């Protein structure tokens, strides 16, 4: 079990590493008492295993909604922000029911943190997609077969529209 995979608000089996909801008390596989994620994180960081409040926003505190999506996706974004010391909470959209893939939820942050949160999310997006290593100056190029020549959006190579594959990088437009 890796520390970066541990959610401080969930419980874990110290023997097999299985993850459990907060209300569970014992591991279904091993039969041993579960430990809180925040205790495991504190122990892994060499700190006291005393319970620590996770980075969060109180229910009465005003917040700005920044993203809506499936619970697992939003929970991952919440963990990412909390790992950077920024508070984030998950809220249910008013009037939202449960869909076949589970309910969509909303990620909220403090208004004062909004600029920093958006910059972090943009940085994480560019890094996780590999776009920070690529030249995206031609990304807006469009293959228009009515034109005589086109510019490949992947590599910037200019070629005749009679060809349906970029001769330089092999991107197919057919």
Short mmCIF file of N, CA, C and O in Angstrom, two decimals, residues 16-147:
data_model
loop_
_atom_site.label_atom_id
_atom_site.label_comp_id
_atom_site.label_asym_id
_atom_site.label_seq_id
_atom_site.Cartn_x
_atom_site.Cartn_y
_atom_site.Cartn_z
N UNK A 16 -3.66 -6.70 4.83
CA UNK A 16 -3.80 -6.95 3.39
C UNK A 16 -3.87 -5.67 2.56
O UNK A 16 -3.77 -5.70 1.34
N UNK A 17 -4.08 -4.50 3.22
CA UNK A 17 -4.11 -3.23 2.52
C UNK A 17 -5.44 -2.85 1.91
O UNK A 17 -5.54 -1.83 1.24
N UNK A 18 -6.49 -3.67 2.12
CA UNK A 18 -7.81 -3.36 1.55
C UNK A 18 -8.35 -2.06 2.13
O UNK A 18 -8.10 -1.72 3.29
N UNK A 19 -9.10 -1.33 1.30
CA UNK A 19 -9.68 -0.04 1.67
C UNK A 19 -11.15 -0.23 2.04
O UNK A 19 -11.86 -0.98 1.38
N UNK A 20 -11.60 0.48 3.09
CA UNK A 20 -12.97 0.35 3.57
C UNK A 20 -13.59 1.73 3.83
O UNK A 20 -12.87 2.70 4.10
N UNK A 21 -14.91 1.76 3.80
CA UNK A 21 -15.65 2.98 4.17
C UNK A 21 -15.43 3.27 5.65
O UNK A 21 -15.09 2.38 6.43
N UNK A 22 -15.68 4.51 6.02
CA UNK A 22 -15.42 4.96 7.39
C UNK A 22 -16.20 4.19 8.45
O UNK A 22 -15.72 4.01 9.56
N UNK A 23 -17.40 3.72 8.13
CA UNK A 23 -18.23 3.05 9.14
C UNK A 23 -17.82 1.59 9.40
O UNK A 23 -18.29 0.97 10.35
N UNK A 24 -16.95 1.03 8.60
CA UNK A 24 -16.52 -0.36 8.77
C UNK A 24 -15.51 -0.44 9.92
O UNK A 24 -14.75 0.50 10.16
N UNK A 25 -15.51 -1.58 10.63
CA UNK A 25 -14.64 -1.74 11.79
C UNK A 25 -13.57 -2.82 11.61
O UNK A 25 -12.47 -2.70 12.14
N UNK A 26 -13.91 -3.92 10.89
CA UNK A 26 -12.95 -5.01 10.74
C UNK A 26 -12.81 -5.40 9.27
O UNK A 26 -13.73 -5.24 8.48
N UNK A 27 -11.66 -5.95 8.93
CA UNK A 27 -11.38 -6.39 7.57
C UNK A 27 -12.17 -7.66 7.28
O UNK A 27 -12.14 -8.62 8.06
N UNK A 28 -12.87 -7.68 6.16
CA UNK A 28 -13.66 -8.84 5.77
C UNK A 28 -12.78 -10.04 5.46
O UNK A 28 -13.20 -11.18 5.66
N UNK A 29 -11.56 -9.81 4.99
CA UNK A 29 -10.65 -10.91 4.64
C UNK A 29 -9.84 -11.40 5.83
O UNK A 29 -9.70 -12.60 6.04
N UNK A 30 -9.31 -10.46 6.61
CA UNK A 30 -8.36 -10.82 7.66
C UNK A 30 -8.99 -10.87 9.06
O UNK A 30 -8.42 -11.46 9.98
N UNK A 31 -10.11 -10.19 9.23
CA UNK A 31 -10.78 -10.17 10.53
C UNK A 31 -10.12 -9.27 11.56
O UNK A 31 -10.46 -9.33 12.74
N UNK A 32 -9.17 -8.42 11.15
CA UNK A 32 -8.50 -7.55 12.12
C UNK A 32 -9.12 -6.16 12.09
O UNK A 32 -9.79 -5.78 11.12
N UNK A 33 -8.87 -5.40 13.14
CA UNK A 33 -9.42 -4.06 13.27
C UNK A 33 -8.77 -3.14 12.23
O UNK A 33 -7.56 -3.17 12.02
N UNK A 34 -9.63 -2.33 11.59
CA UNK A 34 -9.16 -1.41 10.56
C UNK A 34 -8.54 -0.16 11.17
O UNK A 34 -8.86 0.21 12.30
N UNK A 35 -7.65 0.48 10.42
CA UNK A 35 -7.00 1.71 10.87
C UNK A 35 -7.43 2.86 9.97
O UNK A 35 -7.63 2.68 8.76
N UNK A 36 -7.54 4.03 10.55
CA UNK A 36 -7.87 5.23 9.78
C UNK A 36 -6.72 5.58 8.84
O UNK A 36 -5.56 5.41 9.19
N UNK A 37 -7.06 6.10 7.68
CA UNK A 37 -6.06 6.53 6.71
C UNK A 37 -5.15 7.61 7.26
O UNK A 37 -3.94 7.58 7.02
N UNK A 38 -5.72 8.56 8.03
CA UNK A 38 -4.87 9.64 8.57
C UNK A 38 -3.85 9.10 9.55
O UNK A 38 -2.73 9.61 9.63
N UNK A 39 -4.17 8.02 10.26
CA UNK A 39 -3.20 7.42 11.18
C UNK A 39 -2.08 6.74 10.40
O UNK A 39 -0.90 6.83 10.77
N UNK A 40 -2.43 6.06 9.32
CA UNK A 40 -1.41 5.42 8.48
C UNK A 40 -0.50 6.45 7.82
O UNK A 40 0.70 6.25 7.73
N UNK A 41 -1.10 7.55 7.37
CA UNK A 41 -0.31 8.61 6.75
C UNK A 41 0.66 9.23 7.75
O UNK A 41 1.81 9.48 7.44
N UNK A 42 0.16 9.47 8.96
CA UNK A 42 1.00 10.06 9.99
C UNK A 42 2.14 9.11 10.37
O UNK A 42 3.28 9.53 10.52
N UNK A 43 1.83 7.82 10.48
CA UNK A 43 2.86 6.83 10.82
C UNK A 43 3.89 6.73 9.70
O UNK A 43 5.08 6.62 9.95
N UNK A 44 3.43 6.78 8.47
CA UNK A 44 4.33 6.71 7.31
C UNK A 44 5.23 7.91 7.19
O UNK A 44 6.32 7.84 6.65
N UNK A 45 4.77 9.05 7.71
CA UNK A 45 5.57 10.27 7.66
C UNK A 45 6.46 10.41 8.89
O UNK A 45 7.14 11.40 9.06
N UNK A 46 6.41 9.39 9.78
CA UNK A 46 7.25 9.42 10.98
C UNK A 46 6.68 10.30 12.07
O UNK A 46 7.35 10.65 13.01
N UNK A 47 5.38 10.62 11.98
CA UNK A 47 4.74 11.47 12.98
C UNK A 47 3.95 10.59 13.94
O UNK A 47 3.77 9.41 13.72
N UNK A 48 3.41 11.19 14.93
CA UNK A 48 2.53 10.50 15.87
C UNK A 48 1.27 10.08 15.14
O UNK A 48 0.78 10.77 14.26
N UNK A 49 0.73 8.95 15.50
CA UNK A 49 -0.48 8.43 14.85
C UNK A 49 -1.74 9.05 15.44
O UNK A 49 -2.82 8.53 15.25
N UNK A 50 -1.62 10.13 16.17
CA UNK A 50 -2.80 10.80 16.71
C UNK A 50 -3.64 11.33 15.57
O UNK A 50 -3.12 11.84 14.59
N UNK A 51 -4.97 11.19 15.71
CA UNK A 51 -5.84 11.65 14.62
C UNK A 51 -5.62 13.13 14.33
O UNK A 51 -5.50 13.95 15.22
N UNK A 52 -5.54 13.43 13.06
CA UNK A 52 -5.38 14.81 12.61
C UNK A 52 -6.55 15.13 11.70
O UNK A 52 -6.98 14.27 10.92
N UNK A 53 -7.05 16.32 11.79
CA UNK A 53 -8.16 16.71 10.92
C UNK A 53 -7.66 16.82 9.49
O UNK A 53 -6.64 17.44 9.23
N UNK A 54 -8.35 16.16 8.54
CA UNK A 54 -7.93 16.30 7.15
C UNK A 54 -8.17 17.72 6.66
O UNK A 54 -9.00 18.43 7.20
N UNK A 55 -7.41 18.10 5.62
CA UNK A 55 -7.61 19.42 5.04
C UNK A 55 -9.01 19.46 4.45
O UNK A 55 -9.34 18.64 3.60
N UNK A 56 -9.83 20.37 4.92
CA UNK A 56 -11.20 20.41 4.43
C UNK A 56 -11.83 21.77 4.61
O UNK A 56 -11.23 22.70 5.15
N UNK A 57 -13.06 21.87 4.16
CA UNK A 57 -13.85 23.09 4.27
C UNK A 57 -15.06 22.74 5.11
O UNK A 57 -15.77 21.77 4.82
N UNK A 58 -15.31 23.51 6.16
CA UNK A 58 -16.46 23.26 7.03
C UNK A 58 -17.77 23.43 6.25
O UNK A 58 -17.83 24.25 5.32
N UNK A 59 -18.80 22.67 6.61
CA UNK A 59 -20.08 22.75 5.88
C UNK A 59 -20.67 24.16 5.82
O UNK A 59 -21.28 24.53 4.82
N UNK A 60 -20.46 24.94 6.88
CA UNK A 60 -21.03 26.29 6.91
C UNK A 60 -20.17 27.32 6.17
O UNK A 60 -20.60 28.45 5.92
N UNK A 61 -18.97 26.91 5.77
CA UNK A 61 -18.04 27.80 5.09
C UNK A 61 -18.42 27.98 3.61
O UNK A 61 -18.74 27.00 2.93
N UNK A 62 -18.37 29.22 3.11
CA UNK A 62 -18.68 29.49 1.70
C UNK A 62 -17.58 28.91 0.81
O UNK A 62 -16.41 28.94 1.15
N UNK A 63 -18.01 28.36 -0.34
CA UNK A 63 -17.06 27.76 -1.26
C UNK A 63 -17.53 27.97 -2.69
O UNK A 63 -18.70 28.25 -2.94
N UNK A 64 -16.60 27.81 -3.64
CA UNK A 64 -16.87 27.96 -5.06
C UNK A 64 -16.80 26.59 -5.72
O UNK A 64 -15.87 25.83 -5.47
N UNK A 65 -17.80 26.27 -6.55
CA UNK A 65 -17.81 25.01 -7.28
C UNK A 65 -16.90 25.13 -8.49
O UNK A 65 -17.01 26.08 -9.26
N UNK A 66 -15.99 24.15 -8.66
CA UNK A 66 -15.04 24.23 -9.78
C UNK A 66 -15.15 23.08 -10.76
O UNK A 66 -14.70 23.20 -11.90
N UNK A 67 -15.69 21.94 -10.35
CA UNK A 67 -15.74 20.78 -11.24
C UNK A 67 -16.90 19.90 -10.85
O UNK A 67 -17.19 19.73 -9.66
N UNK A 68 -17.53 19.29 -11.84
CA UNK A 68 -18.63 18.35 -11.62
C UNK A 68 -18.28 17.06 -12.34
O UNK A 68 -17.76 17.09 -13.47
N UNK A 69 -18.52 15.93 -11.70
CA UNK A 69 -18.21 14.66 -12.34
C UNK A 69 -18.51 13.48 -11.45
O UNK A 69 -19.06 13.62 -10.36
N UNK A 70 -18.11 12.28 -11.89
CA UNK A 70 -18.32 11.07 -11.10
C UNK A 70 -17.51 11.12 -9.80
O UNK A 70 -16.44 11.73 -9.74
N UNK A 71 -18.04 10.47 -8.78
CA UNK A 71 -17.42 10.51 -7.45
C UNK A 71 -15.95 10.14 -7.47
O UNK A 71 -15.13 10.83 -6.88
N UNK A 72 -15.58 9.06 -8.16
CA UNK A 72 -14.16 8.64 -8.15
C UNK A 72 -13.24 9.69 -8.74
O UNK A 72 -12.15 9.94 -8.23
N UNK A 73 -13.68 10.32 -9.82
CA UNK A 73 -12.87 11.36 -10.47
C UNK A 73 -12.73 12.58 -9.56
O UNK A 73 -11.64 13.12 -9.39
N UNK A 74 -13.83 12.99 -8.97
CA UNK A 74 -13.81 14.18 -8.10
C UNK A 74 -13.01 13.89 -6.83
O UNK A 74 -12.27 14.74 -6.34
N UNK A 75 -13.13 12.68 -6.30
CA UNK A 75 -12.38 12.30 -5.10
C UNK A 75 -10.87 12.36 -5.38
O UNK A 75 -10.09 12.80 -4.55
N UNK A 76 -10.46 11.94 -6.56
CA UNK A 76 -9.05 11.98 -6.94
C UNK A 76 -8.56 13.44 -7.02
O UNK A 76 -7.45 13.76 -6.56
N UNK A 77 -9.37 14.33 -7.57
CA UNK A 77 -9.00 15.75 -7.62
C UNK A 77 -8.91 16.33 -6.21
O UNK A 77 -8.02 17.14 -5.91
N UNK A 78 -9.84 15.93 -5.35
CA UNK A 78 -9.81 16.40 -3.97
C UNK A 78 -8.51 15.97 -3.29
O UNK A 78 -7.84 16.77 -2.64
N UNK A 79 -8.12 14.71 -3.46
CA UNK A 79 -6.86 14.22 -2.89
C UNK A 79 -5.66 14.99 -3.43
O UNK A 79 -4.74 15.32 -2.69
N UNK A 80 -5.69 15.25 -4.73
CA UNK A 80 -4.59 16.00 -5.36
C UNK A 80 -4.46 17.38 -4.71
O UNK A 80 -3.36 17.79 -4.34
N UNK A 81 -5.56 18.09 -4.56
CA UNK A 81 -5.52 19.43 -3.96
C UNK A 81 -5.10 19.35 -2.50
O UNK A 81 -4.29 20.17 -2.05
N UNK A 82 -5.63 18.39 -1.76
CA UNK A 82 -5.28 18.26 -0.35
C UNK A 82 -3.80 17.92 -0.18
O UNK A 82 -3.17 18.38 0.76
N UNK A 83 -3.24 17.15 -1.10
CA UNK A 83 -1.82 16.83 -1.02
C UNK A 83 -0.95 18.06 -1.24
O UNK A 83 0.22 18.07 -0.87
N UNK A 84 -1.53 19.10 -1.83
CA UNK A 84 -0.83 20.37 -2.03
C UNK A 84 -1.20 21.40 -0.96
O UNK A 84 -0.91 22.56 -1.07
N UNK A 85 -1.92 20.95 0.09
CA UNK A 85 -2.27 21.81 1.21
C UNK A 85 -3.47 22.71 0.97
O UNK A 85 -3.68 23.67 1.70
N UNK A 86 -4.27 22.40 -0.05
CA UNK A 86 -5.45 23.21 -0.36
C UNK A 86 -6.72 22.48 0.04
O UNK A 86 -6.88 21.30 -0.25
N UNK A 87 -7.60 23.18 0.72
CA UNK A 87 -8.85 22.59 1.16
C UNK A 87 -9.79 22.39 -0.02
O UNK A 87 -9.87 23.22 -0.92
N UNK A 88 -10.51 21.28 0.02
CA UNK A 88 -11.49 20.97 -1.02
C UNK A 88 -12.56 20.09 -0.41
O UNK A 88 -12.27 19.27 0.46
N UNK A 89 -13.81 20.28 -0.84
CA UNK A 89 -14.89 19.42 -0.35
C UNK A 89 -15.75 18.96 -1.51
O UNK A 89 -15.78 19.59 -2.56
N UNK A 90 -16.40 17.85 -1.28
CA UNK A 90 -17.29 17.27 -2.29
C UNK A 90 -18.71 17.52 -1.84
O UNK A 90 -19.07 17.27 -0.69
N UNK A 91 -19.51 18.04 -2.76
CA UNK A 91 -20.91 18.34 -2.47
C UNK A 91 -21.80 17.65 -3.50
O UNK A 91 -21.39 17.45 -4.65
N UNK A 92 -23.00 17.33 -3.08
CA UNK A 92 -23.98 16.74 -3.99
C UNK A 92 -24.76 17.87 -4.64
O UNK A 92 -25.14 18.83 -3.98
N UNK A 93 -24.99 17.74 -5.93
CA UNK A 93 -25.76 18.74 -6.65
C UNK A 93 -27.21 18.67 -6.19
O UNK A 93 -27.77 17.58 -6.04
N UNK A 94 -27.82 19.82 -5.94
CA UNK A 94 -29.21 19.84 -5.49
C UNK A 94 -30.11 19.21 -6.53
O UNK A 94 -30.00 19.49 -7.72
N UNK A 95 -31.00 18.32 -6.07
CA UNK A 95 -31.95 17.67 -6.95
C UNK A 95 -31.35 16.54 -7.77
O UNK A 95 -32.03 15.93 -8.59
N UNK A 96 -30.08 16.24 -7.54
CA UNK A 96 -29.44 15.18 -8.32
C UNK A 96 -29.81 13.83 -7.74
O UNK A 96 -29.75 13.62 -6.54
N UNK A 97 -30.19 12.92 -8.59
CA UNK A 97 -30.47 11.56 -8.18
C UNK A 97 -29.28 10.69 -8.49
O UNK A 97 -28.23 11.16 -8.90
N UNK A 98 -29.47 9.42 -8.31
CA UNK A 98 -28.41 8.47 -8.63
C UNK A 98 -28.58 7.99 -10.07
O UNK A 98 -29.66 7.57 -10.45
N UNK A 99 -27.53 8.06 -10.84
CA UNK A 99 -27.55 7.56 -12.21
C UNK A 99 -27.05 6.13 -12.24
O UNK A 99 -26.68 5.56 -11.21
N UNK A 100 -27.03 5.53 -13.40
CA UNK A 100 -26.59 4.14 -13.51
C UNK A 100 -25.11 4.00 -13.21
O UNK A 100 -24.65 2.93 -12.83
N UNK A 101 -24.32 5.05 -13.37
CA UNK A 101 -22.89 4.99 -13.06
C UNK A 101 -22.59 5.69 -11.75
O UNK A 101 -21.47 6.05 -11.47
N UNK A 102 -23.59 5.92 -10.95
CA UNK A 102 -23.41 6.62 -9.68
C UNK A 102 -23.69 8.10 -9.84
O UNK A 102 -23.69 8.62 -10.96
N UNK A 103 -23.94 8.77 -8.75
CA UNK A 103 -24.29 10.19 -8.83
C UNK A 103 -23.09 11.05 -9.19
O UNK A 103 -21.95 10.72 -8.85
N UNK A 104 -23.35 12.12 -9.88
CA UNK A 104 -22.29 13.10 -10.13
C UNK A 104 -22.25 14.02 -8.92
O UNK A 104 -23.28 14.31 -8.31
N UNK A 105 -21.07 14.45 -8.57
CA UNK A 105 -20.87 15.33 -7.43
C UNK A 105 -20.08 16.55 -7.88
O UNK A 105 -19.58 16.60 -9.00
N UNK A 106 -19.96 17.50 -6.98
CA UNK A 106 -19.30 18.77 -7.29
C UNK A 106 -18.11 18.95 -6.36
O UNK A 106 -18.21 18.69 -5.16
N UNK A 107 -16.98 19.38 -6.91
CA UNK A 107 -15.80 19.71 -6.12
C UNK A 107 -15.82 21.21 -5.84
O UNK A 107 -15.99 22.01 -6.76
N UNK A 108 -15.68 21.55 -4.58
CA UNK A 108 -15.70 22.95 -4.16
C UNK A 108 -14.41 23.32 -3.44
O UNK A 108 -13.83 22.48 -2.74
N UNK A 109 -13.99 24.57 -3.61
CA UNK A 109 -12.81 25.09 -2.94
C UNK A 109 -13.14 26.46 -2.36
O UNK A 109 -14.13 27.08 -2.74
N UNK A 110 -12.28 26.93 -1.49
CA UNK A 110 -12.47 28.27 -0.93
C UNK A 110 -12.26 29.30 -2.04
O UNK A 110 -11.37 29.14 -2.88
N UNK A 111 -13.06 30.34 -2.03
CA UNK A 111 -12.95 31.39 -3.07
C UNK A 111 -11.56 32.01 -3.07
O UNK A 111 -11.00 32.28 -4.13
N UNK A 112 -10.97 32.19 -1.91
CA UNK A 112 -9.64 32.77 -1.82
C UNK A 112 -8.55 31.89 -2.41
O UNK A 112 -7.47 32.37 -2.75
N UNK A 113 -8.83 30.59 -2.53
CA UNK A 113 -7.85 29.64 -3.09
C UNK A 113 -8.06 29.41 -4.58
O UNK A 113 -7.28 28.68 -5.20
N UNK A 114 -9.11 29.99 -5.15
CA UNK A 114 -9.52 29.66 -6.52
C UNK A 114 -8.40 29.83 -7.54
O UNK A 114 -8.14 28.93 -8.35
N UNK A 115 -7.71 30.94 -7.52
CA UNK A 115 -6.66 31.20 -8.51
C UNK A 115 -5.54 30.16 -8.38
O UNK A 115 -5.08 29.61 -9.38
N UNK A 116 -5.12 29.86 -7.16
CA UNK A 116 -4.06 28.88 -6.94
C UNK A 116 -4.53 27.48 -7.36
O UNK A 116 -3.77 26.72 -7.97
N UNK A 117 -5.78 27.13 -7.04
CA UNK A 117 -6.33 25.82 -7.41
C UNK A 117 -6.37 25.66 -8.92
O UNK A 117 -5.94 24.63 -9.47
N UNK A 118 -6.85 26.67 -9.64
CA UNK A 118 -6.95 26.57 -11.09
C UNK A 118 -5.56 26.47 -11.74
O UNK A 118 -5.38 25.74 -12.69
N UNK A 119 -4.60 27.19 -11.19
CA UNK A 119 -3.23 27.11 -11.71
C UNK A 119 -2.66 25.71 -11.48
O UNK A 119 -2.02 25.13 -12.37
N UNK A 120 -2.91 25.13 -10.30
CA UNK A 120 -2.44 23.77 -10.01
C UNK A 120 -3.09 22.74 -10.91
O UNK A 120 -2.43 21.84 -11.42
N UNK A 121 -4.40 22.88 -11.14
CA UNK A 121 -5.11 21.93 -11.99
C UNK A 121 -4.62 22.03 -13.44
O UNK A 121 -4.48 21.01 -14.12
N UNK A 122 -4.36 23.23 -13.90
CA UNK A 122 -3.85 23.41 -15.26
C UNK A 122 -2.45 22.79 -15.38
O UNK A 122 -2.16 22.09 -16.34
N UNK A 123 -1.62 23.02 -14.38
CA UNK A 123 -0.26 22.45 -14.38
C UNK A 123 -0.32 20.92 -14.36
O UNK A 123 0.39 20.25 -15.11
N UNK A 124 -1.21 20.36 -13.54
CA UNK A 124 -1.35 18.91 -13.44
C UNK A 124 -1.87 18.33 -14.76
O UNK A 124 -1.42 17.28 -15.20
N UNK A 125 -2.79 19.03 -15.42
CA UNK A 125 -3.33 18.57 -16.70
C UNK A 125 -2.22 18.50 -17.75
O UNK A 125 -2.06 17.50 -18.43
N UNK A 126 -1.45 19.57 -17.87
CA UNK A 126 -0.37 19.61 -18.87
C UNK A 126 0.66 18.53 -18.58
O UNK A 126 1.17 17.87 -19.49
N UNK A 127 0.96 18.32 -17.31
CA UNK A 127 1.95 17.32 -16.93
C UNK A 127 1.42 15.90 -17.16
O UNK A 127 2.12 15.06 -17.73
N UNK A 128 0.19 15.61 -16.71
CA UNK A 128 -0.34 14.25 -16.81
C UNK A 128 -0.67 13.85 -18.24
O UNK A 128 -0.68 12.66 -18.56
N UNK A 129 -0.94 14.78 -19.11
CA UNK A 129 -1.25 14.45 -20.50
C UNK A 129 0.02 14.43 -21.36
O UNK A 129 -0.03 14.01 -22.52
N UNK A 130 1.13 14.87 -20.79
CA UNK A 130 2.38 14.90 -21.55
C UNK A 130 2.48 16.12 -22.45
O UNK A 130 3.43 16.24 -23.22
N UNK A 131 1.51 17.02 -22.37
CA UNK A 131 1.53 18.19 -23.24
C UNK A 131 2.64 19.17 -22.89
O UNK A 131 3.03 19.97 -23.73
N UNK A 132 3.16 19.08 -21.67
CA UNK A 132 4.24 20.00 -21.30
C UNK A 132 5.53 19.67 -22.04
O UNK A 132 6.43 20.49 -22.14
N UNK A 133 5.60 18.46 -22.60
CA UNK A 133 6.78 18.06 -23.37
C UNK A 133 6.60 18.22 -24.88
O UNK A 133 7.48 17.84 -25.64
N UNK A 134 5.47 18.72 -25.32
CA UNK A 134 5.18 18.80 -26.75
C UNK A 134 4.95 20.23 -27.22
O UNK A 134 4.46 21.07 -26.48
N UNK A 135 5.28 20.45 -28.46
CA UNK A 135 5.03 21.74 -29.10
C UNK A 135 3.59 21.74 -29.59
O UNK A 135 3.23 20.96 -30.47
N UNK A 136 2.74 22.57 -29.02
CA UNK A 136 1.32 22.60 -29.38
C UNK A 136 0.97 23.78 -30.27
O UNK A 136 -0.21 24.09 -30.44
N UNK A 137 1.96 24.44 -30.87
CA UNK A 137 1.68 25.63 -31.66
C UNK A 137 0.83 25.34 -32.90
O UNK A 137 0.18 26.23 -33.43
N UNK A 138 0.79 24.09 -33.38
CA UNK A 138 0.02 23.75 -34.57
C UNK A 138 -1.29 23.03 -34.24
O UNK A 138 -1.98 22.56 -35.13
N UNK A 139 -1.62 22.93 -32.97
CA UNK A 139 -2.78 22.15 -32.53
C UNK A 139 -4.09 22.66 -33.12
O UNK A 139 -5.04 21.90 -33.26
N UNK A 140 -4.18 23.91 -33.50
CA UNK A 140 -5.42 24.45 -34.05
C UNK A 140 -5.56 24.26 -35.55
O UNK A 140 -6.58 24.63 -36.14
N UNK A 141 -4.57 23.67 -36.20
CA UNK A 141 -4.62 23.46 -37.65
C UNK A 141 -5.73 22.49 -38.00
O UNK A 141 -5.99 21.53 -37.28
N UNK A 142 -6.41 22.74 -39.12
CA UNK A 142 -7.53 21.91 -39.56
C UNK A 142 -7.24 21.38 -40.95
O UNK A 142 -6.82 22.12 -41.84
N UNK A 143 -7.51 20.11 -41.17
CA UNK A 143 -7.35 19.51 -42.49
C UNK A 143 -8.62 19.83 -43.29
O UNK A 143 -9.69 19.34 -43.00
N UNK A 144 -8.48 20.70 -44.28
CA UNK A 144 -9.61 21.09 -45.13
C UNK A 144 -9.32 20.62 -46.54
O UNK A 144 -8.47 21.17 -47.24
N UNK A 145 -10.03 19.59 -46.98
CA UNK A 145 -9.76 18.97 -48.28
C UNK A 145 -10.07 19.91 -49.45
O UNK A 145 -9.64 19.67 -50.57
N UNK A 146 -10.78 21.01 -49.20
CA UNK A 146 -11.05 21.98 -50.27
C UNK A 146 -9.85 22.88 -50.54
O UNK A 146 -9.79 23.54 -51.57
N UNK A 147 -8.91 22.89 -49.63
CA UNK A 147 -7.68 23.69 -49.80
C UNK A 147 -6.65 22.88 -50.58
O UNK A 147 -6.71 21.66 -50.63
#
